[in-house]
mmCIF file of C-alpha atoms in Angstrom:
data_model
loop_
_atom_site.group_PDB
_atom_site.id
_atom_site.type_symbol
_atom_site.label_atom_id
_atom_site.label_comp_id
_atom_site.label_asym_id
_atom_site.label_seq_id
_atom_site.Cartn_x
_atom_site.Cartn_y
_atom_site.Cartn_z
ATOM 1 C CA MET A 1414 -111.505 -37.690 -28.826
ATOM 2 C CA ASN A 1415 -114.349 -39.983 -29.902
ATOM 3 C CA GLU A 1416 -117.618 -40.181 -29.257
ATOM 4 C CA PHE A 1417 -117.703 -42.434 -26.442
ATOM 5 C CA ARG A 1418 -114.286 -41.721 -25.639
ATOM 6 C CA ARG A 1419 -116.605 -38.514 -24.087
ATOM 7 C CA LEU A 1420 -119.030 -41.027 -22.223
ATOM 8 C CA LEU A 1421 -116.576 -42.402 -20.173
ATOM 9 C CA PRO A 1422 -116.999 -40.347 -17.166
ATOM 10 C CA GLN A 1423 -120.270 -39.771 -17.321
ATOM 11 C CA VAL A 1424 -120.257 -43.859 -16.996
ATOM 12 C CA THR A 1425 -117.298 -43.827 -14.727
ATOM 13 C CA ASP A 1426 -119.787 -42.276 -12.409
ATOM 14 C CA VAL A 1427 -122.608 -44.001 -12.771
ATOM 15 C CA ALA A 1428 -120.154 -48.539 -12.560
ATOM 16 C CA ARG A 1429 -119.168 -45.961 -8.984
ATOM 17 C CA GLU A 1430 -122.223 -45.075 -7.474
ATOM 18 C CA VAL A 1431 -124.011 -48.542 -7.999
ATOM 19 C CA GLY A 1432 -120.475 -50.400 -7.034
ATOM 20 C CA GLU A 1433 -120.666 -48.520 -3.763
ATOM 21 C CA GLY A 1434 -123.967 -48.882 -2.974
ATOM 22 C CA LEU A 1435 -123.677 -52.692 -3.257
ATOM 23 C CA ARG A 1436 -120.172 -52.119 -0.622
ATOM 24 C CA GLU A 1437 -122.535 -51.074 1.027
ATOM 25 C CA ARG A 1438 -125.225 -53.896 1.645
ATOM 26 C CA ARG A 1439 -122.648 -56.481 1.616
ATOM 27 C CA SER A 1440 -121.709 -57.261 5.241
ATOM 28 C CA GLY A 1441 -119.189 -60.088 4.825
ATOM 29 C CA ILE A 1442 -120.958 -62.691 5.454
ATOM 30 C CA PRO A 1443 -121.347 -65.726 3.451
ATOM 31 C CA ALA A 1444 -125.651 -65.678 2.888
ATOM 32 C CA THR A 1445 -126.879 -68.553 4.280
ATOM 33 C CA GLY A 1446 -129.565 -70.694 2.818
ATOM 34 C CA PRO A 1447 -128.474 -74.261 2.390
ATOM 35 C CA ASP A 1448 -130.231 -74.276 -1.440
ATOM 36 C CA VAL A 1449 -130.000 -73.008 -4.000
ATOM 37 C CA ALA A 1450 -133.558 -71.128 -3.636
ATOM 38 C CA SER A 1451 -132.882 -68.895 -1.044
ATOM 39 C CA VAL A 1452 -129.547 -68.300 -2.382
ATOM 40 C CA ILE A 1453 -130.896 -67.003 -5.659
ATOM 41 C CA GLU A 1454 -133.109 -65.626 -3.242
ATOM 42 C CA ALA A 1455 -131.063 -63.979 -1.088
ATOM 43 C CA PHE A 1456 -129.033 -62.426 -4.776
ATOM 44 C CA ASP A 1457 -132.418 -61.094 -5.949
ATOM 45 C CA GLU A 1458 -132.412 -58.829 -3.017
ATOM 46 C CA VAL A 1459 -129.263 -56.436 -4.552
ATOM 47 C CA ASP A 1460 -129.113 -57.500 -7.808
ATOM 48 C CA ARG A 1461 -132.697 -56.076 -8.814
ATOM 49 C CA PRO A 1462 -132.833 -52.638 -6.346
ATOM 50 C CA ALA A 1463 -128.874 -51.962 -8.295
ATOM 51 C CA VAL A 1464 -130.381 -53.140 -12.158
ATOM 52 C CA ALA A 1465 -133.277 -50.290 -12.111
ATOM 53 C CA LEU A 1466 -130.486 -47.476 -11.105
ATOM 54 C CA LEU A 1467 -127.773 -49.500 -14.084
ATOM 55 C CA ARG A 1468 -130.848 -48.647 -16.475
ATOM 56 C CA GLU A 1469 -131.897 -45.728 -14.917
ATOM 57 C CA ARG A 1470 -128.412 -44.100 -15.072
ATOM 58 C CA LEU A 1471 -127.276 -45.471 -18.217
ATOM 59 C CA GLY A 1472 -130.225 -44.829 -20.178
ATOM 60 C CA ALA A 1473 -129.654 -41.141 -18.687
ATOM 61 C CA VAL A 1474 -126.482 -41.099 -20.982
ATOM 62 C CA ARG A 1475 -127.066 -42.743 -23.778
ATOM 63 C CA PRO A 1476 -130.956 -42.437 -24.245
ATOM 64 C CA ARG A 1477 -131.358 -44.144 -27.744
ATOM 65 C CA ALA A 1478 -128.627 -47.370 -26.578
ATOM 66 C CA VAL A 1479 -131.222 -50.975 -25.814
ATOM 67 C CA TRP A 1480 -130.683 -52.771 -23.331
ATOM 68 C CA ALA A 1481 -129.493 -56.102 -23.882
ATOM 69 C CA PRO A 1482 -132.443 -58.643 -22.588
ATOM 70 C CA ASP A 1483 -131.212 -61.248 -20.658
ATOM 71 C CA GLU A 1484 -126.855 -60.954 -18.891
ATOM 72 C CA VAL A 1485 -126.287 -63.224 -20.975
ATOM 73 C CA GLY A 1486 -125.610 -61.047 -23.752
ATOM 74 C CA THR A 1487 -126.618 -63.359 -26.502
ATOM 75 C CA MET A 1488 -129.062 -61.194 -27.698
ATOM 76 C CA VAL A 1489 -127.297 -57.941 -28.680
ATOM 77 C CA GLY A 1490 -128.082 -56.809 -31.974
ATOM 78 C CA ALA A 1491 -125.969 -56.732 -34.970
ATOM 79 C CA ARG A 1492 -126.702 -53.291 -35.370
ATOM 80 C CA GLY A 1493 -127.319 -50.492 -32.977
ATOM 81 C CA GLU A 1494 -126.305 -49.453 -29.861
ATOM 82 C CA THR A 1495 -127.137 -52.062 -26.937
ATOM 83 C CA TRP A 1496 -125.745 -51.432 -23.177
ATOM 84 C CA VAL A 1497 -124.262 -54.481 -22.194
ATOM 85 C CA CYS A 1498 -124.432 -54.733 -18.395
ATOM 86 C CA ASP A 1499 -124.052 -56.654 -14.809
ATOM 87 C CA ALA A 1500 -124.963 -55.106 -12.232
ATOM 88 C CA VAL A 1501 -123.146 -57.582 -9.792
ATOM 89 C CA ASP A 1502 -120.816 -59.304 -11.628
ATOM 90 C CA GLY A 1503 -119.048 -62.438 -9.812
ATOM 91 C CA ALA A 1504 -122.342 -62.814 -7.717
ATOM 92 C CA VAL A 1505 -121.185 -66.006 -5.958
ATOM 93 C CA GLN A 1506 -118.112 -64.502 -4.714
ATOM 94 C CA PHE A 1507 -119.945 -61.279 -3.375
ATOM 95 C CA LEU A 1508 -122.547 -63.895 -2.145
ATOM 96 C CA ARG A 1509 -119.291 -65.447 -0.116
ATOM 97 C CA GLY A 1510 -118.411 -62.344 1.504
ATOM 98 C CA LEU A 1511 -115.111 -62.282 -1.163
ATOM 99 C CA PRO A 1512 -113.913 -59.810 -2.214
ATOM 100 C CA HIS A 1513 -113.362 -60.173 -5.953
ATOM 101 C CA TRP A 1514 -116.828 -59.037 -7.495
ATOM 102 C CA GLY A 1515 -117.647 -55.623 -9.494
ATOM 103 C CA VAL A 1516 -120.176 -53.527 -11.618
ATOM 104 C CA SER A 1517 -119.443 -53.964 -15.334
ATOM 105 C CA ILE A 1518 -120.696 -52.212 -17.922
ATOM 106 C CA THR A 1519 -119.939 -52.783 -21.977
ATOM 107 C CA LEU A 1520 -121.154 -50.358 -24.608
ATOM 108 C CA VAL A 1521 -122.186 -52.269 -27.691
ATOM 109 C CA ALA A 1522 -122.060 -51.170 -31.079
ATOM 110 C CA ASP A 1523 -122.788 -52.759 -34.919
ATOM 111 C CA ALA A 1524 -122.068 -55.634 -32.568
ATOM 112 C CA ARG A 1525 -118.309 -54.306 -31.310
ATOM 113 C CA PRO A 1526 -117.712 -54.024 -27.742
ATOM 114 C CA VAL A 1527 -116.916 -49.392 -28.111
ATOM 115 C CA LEU A 1528 -116.883 -48.867 -24.523
ATOM 116 C CA ALA A 1529 -116.589 -50.638 -21.209
ATOM 117 C CA VAL A 1530 -116.480 -50.020 -17.691
ATOM 118 C CA LEU A 1531 -115.326 -52.436 -14.876
ATOM 119 C CA TYR A 1532 -115.365 -51.435 -11.273
ATOM 120 C CA ALA A 1533 -114.933 -53.809 -8.524
ATOM 121 C CA PRO A 1534 -115.392 -51.328 -5.144
ATOM 122 C CA GLN A 1535 -113.678 -53.895 -2.380
ATOM 123 C CA LEU A 1536 -110.501 -54.336 -4.790
ATOM 124 C CA ASP A 1537 -109.859 -50.473 -5.454
ATOM 125 C CA ILE A 1538 -109.797 -52.000 -9.292
ATOM 126 C CA LEU A 1539 -111.542 -49.690 -11.810
ATOM 127 C CA TYR A 1540 -110.840 -51.031 -16.118
ATOM 128 C CA THR A 1541 -111.796 -48.266 -18.470
ATOM 129 C CA ALA A 1542 -111.139 -47.945 -22.018
ATOM 130 C CA ALA A 1543 -112.724 -46.531 -25.420
ATOM 131 C CA GLU A 1544 -112.542 -47.945 -28.990
ATOM 132 C CA GLY A 1545 -109.675 -46.495 -30.841
ATOM 133 C CA ALA A 1546 -108.419 -45.014 -26.991
ATOM 134 C CA GLY A 1547 -106.621 -47.355 -25.009
ATOM 135 C CA ALA A 1548 -107.023 -48.407 -21.898
ATOM 136 C CA ARG A 1549 -106.956 -46.927 -18.515
ATOM 137 C CA LEU A 1550 -105.770 -49.168 -14.682
ATOM 138 C CA ASN A 1551 -107.451 -45.849 -11.848
ATOM 139 C CA GLY A 1552 -106.662 -44.074 -14.560
ATOM 140 C CA ARG A 1553 -103.556 -44.795 -15.666
ATOM 141 C CA PRO A 1554 -103.083 -46.125 -19.239
ATOM 142 C CA VAL A 1555 -102.290 -49.814 -18.993
ATOM 143 C CA THR A 1556 -100.401 -52.581 -21.746
ATOM 144 C CA THR A 1557 -100.242 -56.247 -21.518
ATOM 145 C CA SER A 1558 -97.005 -58.240 -19.722
ATOM 146 C CA SER A 1559 -93.779 -59.889 -22.339
ATOM 147 C CA LYS A 1560 -93.999 -63.175 -20.773
ATOM 148 C CA THR A 1561 -92.853 -66.187 -22.490
ATOM 149 C CA LEU A 1562 -96.125 -68.789 -22.020
ATOM 150 C CA ALA A 1563 -93.404 -70.364 -19.538
ATOM 151 C CA ALA A 1564 -93.008 -67.681 -17.566
ATOM 152 C CA ALA A 1565 -97.113 -67.026 -17.845
ATOM 153 C CA LEU A 1566 -99.227 -66.852 -15.492
ATOM 154 C CA ALA A 1567 -102.874 -67.882 -17.128
ATOM 155 C CA CYS A 1568 -105.917 -68.297 -16.123
ATOM 156 C CA THR A 1569 -109.631 -69.435 -16.842
ATOM 157 C CA SER A 1570 -113.052 -70.101 -15.778
ATOM 158 C CA GLN A 1571 -116.655 -71.667 -16.894
ATOM 159 C CA PRO A 1572 -119.001 -70.233 -18.487
ATOM 160 C CA PRO A 1573 -123.000 -70.585 -17.043
ATOM 161 C CA HIS A 1574 -123.661 -73.890 -19.585
ATOM 162 C CA ASN A 1575 -120.395 -75.802 -21.469
ATOM 163 C CA LEU A 1576 -121.105 -77.256 -23.181
ATOM 164 C CA GLU A 1577 -118.235 -78.431 -24.588
ATOM 165 C CA PRO A 1578 -116.553 -79.664 -20.802
ATOM 166 C CA GLU A 1579 -114.406 -81.539 -22.678
ATOM 167 C CA ARG A 1580 -112.299 -79.536 -24.736
ATOM 168 C CA ALA A 1581 -111.897 -76.936 -21.923
ATOM 169 C CA GLY A 1582 -111.006 -79.979 -19.263
ATOM 170 C CA ALA A 1583 -108.295 -80.883 -22.068
ATOM 171 C CA SER A 1584 -107.217 -77.704 -22.193
ATOM 172 C CA LEU A 1585 -106.518 -77.218 -19.173
ATOM 173 C CA THR A 1586 -104.538 -80.256 -18.977
ATOM 174 C CA GLY A 1587 -102.041 -78.721 -22.220
ATOM 175 C CA MET A 1588 -101.949 -75.409 -20.359
ATOM 176 C CA LEU A 1589 -101.035 -76.747 -16.876
ATOM 177 C CA ARG A 1590 -98.021 -78.409 -19.199
ATOM 178 C CA ARG A 1591 -96.533 -75.463 -20.460
ATOM 179 C CA ALA A 1592 -97.379 -72.716 -18.344
ATOM 180 C CA LEU A 1593 -96.095 -71.524 -14.870
ATOM 181 C CA VAL A 1594 -99.069 -71.632 -13.828
ATOM 182 C CA VAL A 1595 -102.868 -72.385 -14.061
ATOM 183 C CA ARG A 1596 -105.605 -69.674 -11.525
ATOM 184 C CA ASN A 1597 -109.385 -68.689 -11.587
ATOM 185 C CA LEU A 1598 -109.139 -65.664 -9.968
ATOM 186 C CA GLY A 1599 -112.503 -64.915 -10.104
ATOM 187 C CA PRO A 1600 -115.027 -62.529 -12.777
ATOM 188 C CA THR A 1601 -114.318 -63.219 -16.157
ATOM 189 C CA SER A 1602 -114.762 -59.830 -17.136
ATOM 190 C CA LEU A 1603 -111.829 -58.621 -14.554
ATOM 191 C CA GLN A 1604 -109.980 -61.618 -15.532
ATOM 192 C CA VAL A 1605 -109.766 -60.582 -19.021
ATOM 193 C CA ALA A 1606 -109.305 -56.952 -18.519
ATOM 194 C CA GLN A 1607 -105.733 -58.210 -16.244
ATOM 195 C CA VAL A 1608 -104.569 -59.763 -19.770
ATOM 196 C CA GLY A 1609 -104.548 -56.263 -20.113
ATOM 197 C CA SER A 1610 -102.715 -54.576 -17.547
ATOM 198 C CA GLY A 1611 -100.322 -57.794 -17.795
ATOM 199 C CA HIS A 1612 -101.518 -59.052 -14.079
ATOM 200 C CA VAL A 1613 -101.981 -62.001 -16.088
ATOM 201 C CA ASP A 1614 -100.603 -63.291 -19.572
ATOM 202 C CA VAL A 1615 -103.686 -64.798 -21.012
ATOM 203 C CA PHE A 1616 -107.246 -65.814 -20.030
ATOM 204 C CA TRP A 1617 -108.704 -68.830 -22.199
ATOM 205 C CA GLU A 1618 -112.453 -70.370 -22.186
ATOM 206 C CA TYR A 1619 -114.275 -72.660 -23.743
ATOM 207 C CA GLY A 1620 -118.016 -71.699 -24.758
ATOM 208 C CA ARG A 1621 -120.563 -69.042 -25.126
ATOM 209 C CA ASP A 1622 -120.501 -66.470 -22.888
ATOM 210 C CA VAL A 1623 -120.527 -62.625 -24.156
ATOM 211 C CA ASN A 1624 -121.249 -60.941 -21.659
ATOM 212 C CA ASN A 1625 -118.701 -62.062 -19.355
ATOM 213 C CA LEU A 1626 -116.155 -60.767 -21.963
ATOM 214 C CA LEU A 1627 -117.488 -58.203 -24.015
ATOM 215 C CA PRO A 1628 -115.391 -56.087 -21.491
ATOM 216 C CA GLY A 1629 -112.649 -57.713 -20.960
ATOM 217 C CA SER A 1630 -111.569 -57.935 -24.755
ATOM 218 C CA LEU A 1631 -112.428 -54.327 -25.157
ATOM 219 C CA ILE A 1632 -109.835 -53.895 -22.680
ATOM 220 C CA ALA A 1633 -107.281 -56.266 -23.092
ATOM 221 C CA ARG A 1634 -108.233 -55.587 -27.456
ATOM 222 C CA GLU A 1635 -107.368 -52.145 -26.226
ATOM 223 C CA ALA A 1636 -104.197 -52.258 -23.990
ATOM 224 C CA GLY A 1637 -102.208 -54.542 -26.834
ATOM 225 C CA ALA A 1638 -103.294 -58.253 -26.051
ATOM 226 C CA VAL A 1639 -104.415 -60.585 -28.943
ATOM 227 C CA VAL A 1640 -108.047 -61.168 -29.249
ATOM 228 C CA THR A 1641 -109.498 -65.020 -30.694
ATOM 229 C CA ASP A 1642 -110.886 -67.630 -30.348
ATOM 230 C CA ALA A 1643 -108.892 -71.204 -29.712
ATOM 231 C CA ALA A 1644 -108.003 -71.554 -33.091
ATOM 232 C CA GLY A 1645 -106.982 -68.166 -33.736
ATOM 233 C CA ALA A 1646 -109.219 -65.944 -35.605
ATOM 234 C CA PRO A 1647 -110.653 -62.949 -34.634
ATOM 235 C CA TRP A 1648 -113.414 -63.836 -31.737
ATOM 236 C CA ARG A 1649 -116.965 -62.197 -32.100
ATOM 237 C CA LEU A 1650 -120.696 -62.455 -30.594
ATOM 238 C CA ASP A 1651 -121.131 -65.837 -31.971
ATOM 239 C CA SER A 1652 -117.251 -67.054 -31.413
ATOM 240 C CA SER A 1653 -117.541 -70.955 -28.947
ATOM 241 C CA SER A 1654 -113.988 -69.829 -28.067
ATOM 242 C CA PHE A 1655 -112.191 -67.187 -26.568
ATOM 243 C CA VAL A 1656 -108.370 -66.341 -26.140
ATOM 244 C CA ALA A 1657 -106.759 -62.958 -24.738
ATOM 245 C CA ALA A 1658 -103.292 -63.101 -24.802
ATOM 246 C CA ALA A 1659 -99.819 -61.471 -24.713
ATOM 247 C CA PRO A 1660 -98.557 -61.101 -28.155
ATOM 248 C CA SER A 1661 -95.878 -63.052 -26.287
ATOM 249 C CA VAL A 1662 -97.670 -65.615 -25.502
ATOM 250 C CA HIS A 1663 -100.318 -66.051 -28.379
ATOM 251 C CA ARG A 1664 -98.585 -67.892 -30.715
ATOM 252 C CA GLU A 1665 -97.883 -70.102 -27.464
ATOM 253 C CA VAL A 1666 -101.258 -71.161 -26.821
ATOM 254 C CA MET A 1667 -102.152 -71.462 -30.000
ATOM 255 C CA GLU A 1668 -99.473 -74.712 -30.073
ATOM 256 C CA VAL A 1669 -101.197 -75.988 -27.075
ATOM 257 C CA LEU A 1670 -105.360 -74.986 -28.626
ATOM 258 C CA ALA A 1671 -104.774 -76.810 -31.496
ATOM 259 C CA ALA A 1672 -103.478 -79.952 -29.281
ATOM 260 C CA VAL A 1673 -107.084 -80.227 -27.684
ATOM 261 C CA GLY A 1674 -108.847 -80.384 -31.422
#
């Protein structure tokens, strides 16, 4: 058992503690307020204490790991260990009273994700993975689907600051023509992880979205998914596109995205 796998039970306990605390504070009623400022204020009321608890608990689990200085996680260093976390992953859904939100925790070592936990309390979903140790959903090992693209559920999303909306739009058109269905099922991290468990066959996205992609990328890869950029090169923290796909559909997905340019 490698050292990162040994941390999984502790990190899972942290995710559960934070997630259950947030569930208790969630009323199920959409947050009121007519403008962006009021929405941000409502979110900060629940996010701030949850982040503080995450930092306290994870600091005790891995004292030498630092905390990513921004939520998007773009400042992850090339050396050393960094926690990249989102206490309320799926903030829009949380504030709207929808169940598709969760706690995401990733430990990054030397610019690669080595441990990931995703806990969605209201969906009863717990994904865990450690580098070289496989991926699990609610304690059971998972693997990808074996569908063709014509029978596939393809998912996509948009990062907070998407600088390539034209490519995203063109890729959506292309995928709609080739895949069985295209959907957005909630938080990006959860959709990517669901590629690993076979609930989703492919997830793709244009733009840099490191925080949301890190946990799912490890879970999907450990479950046997192919994780690349839109050109087929291995995905890295500075990549400007992302694809996680079952091996059976990855080649077809690359064909669709190559036509986008």
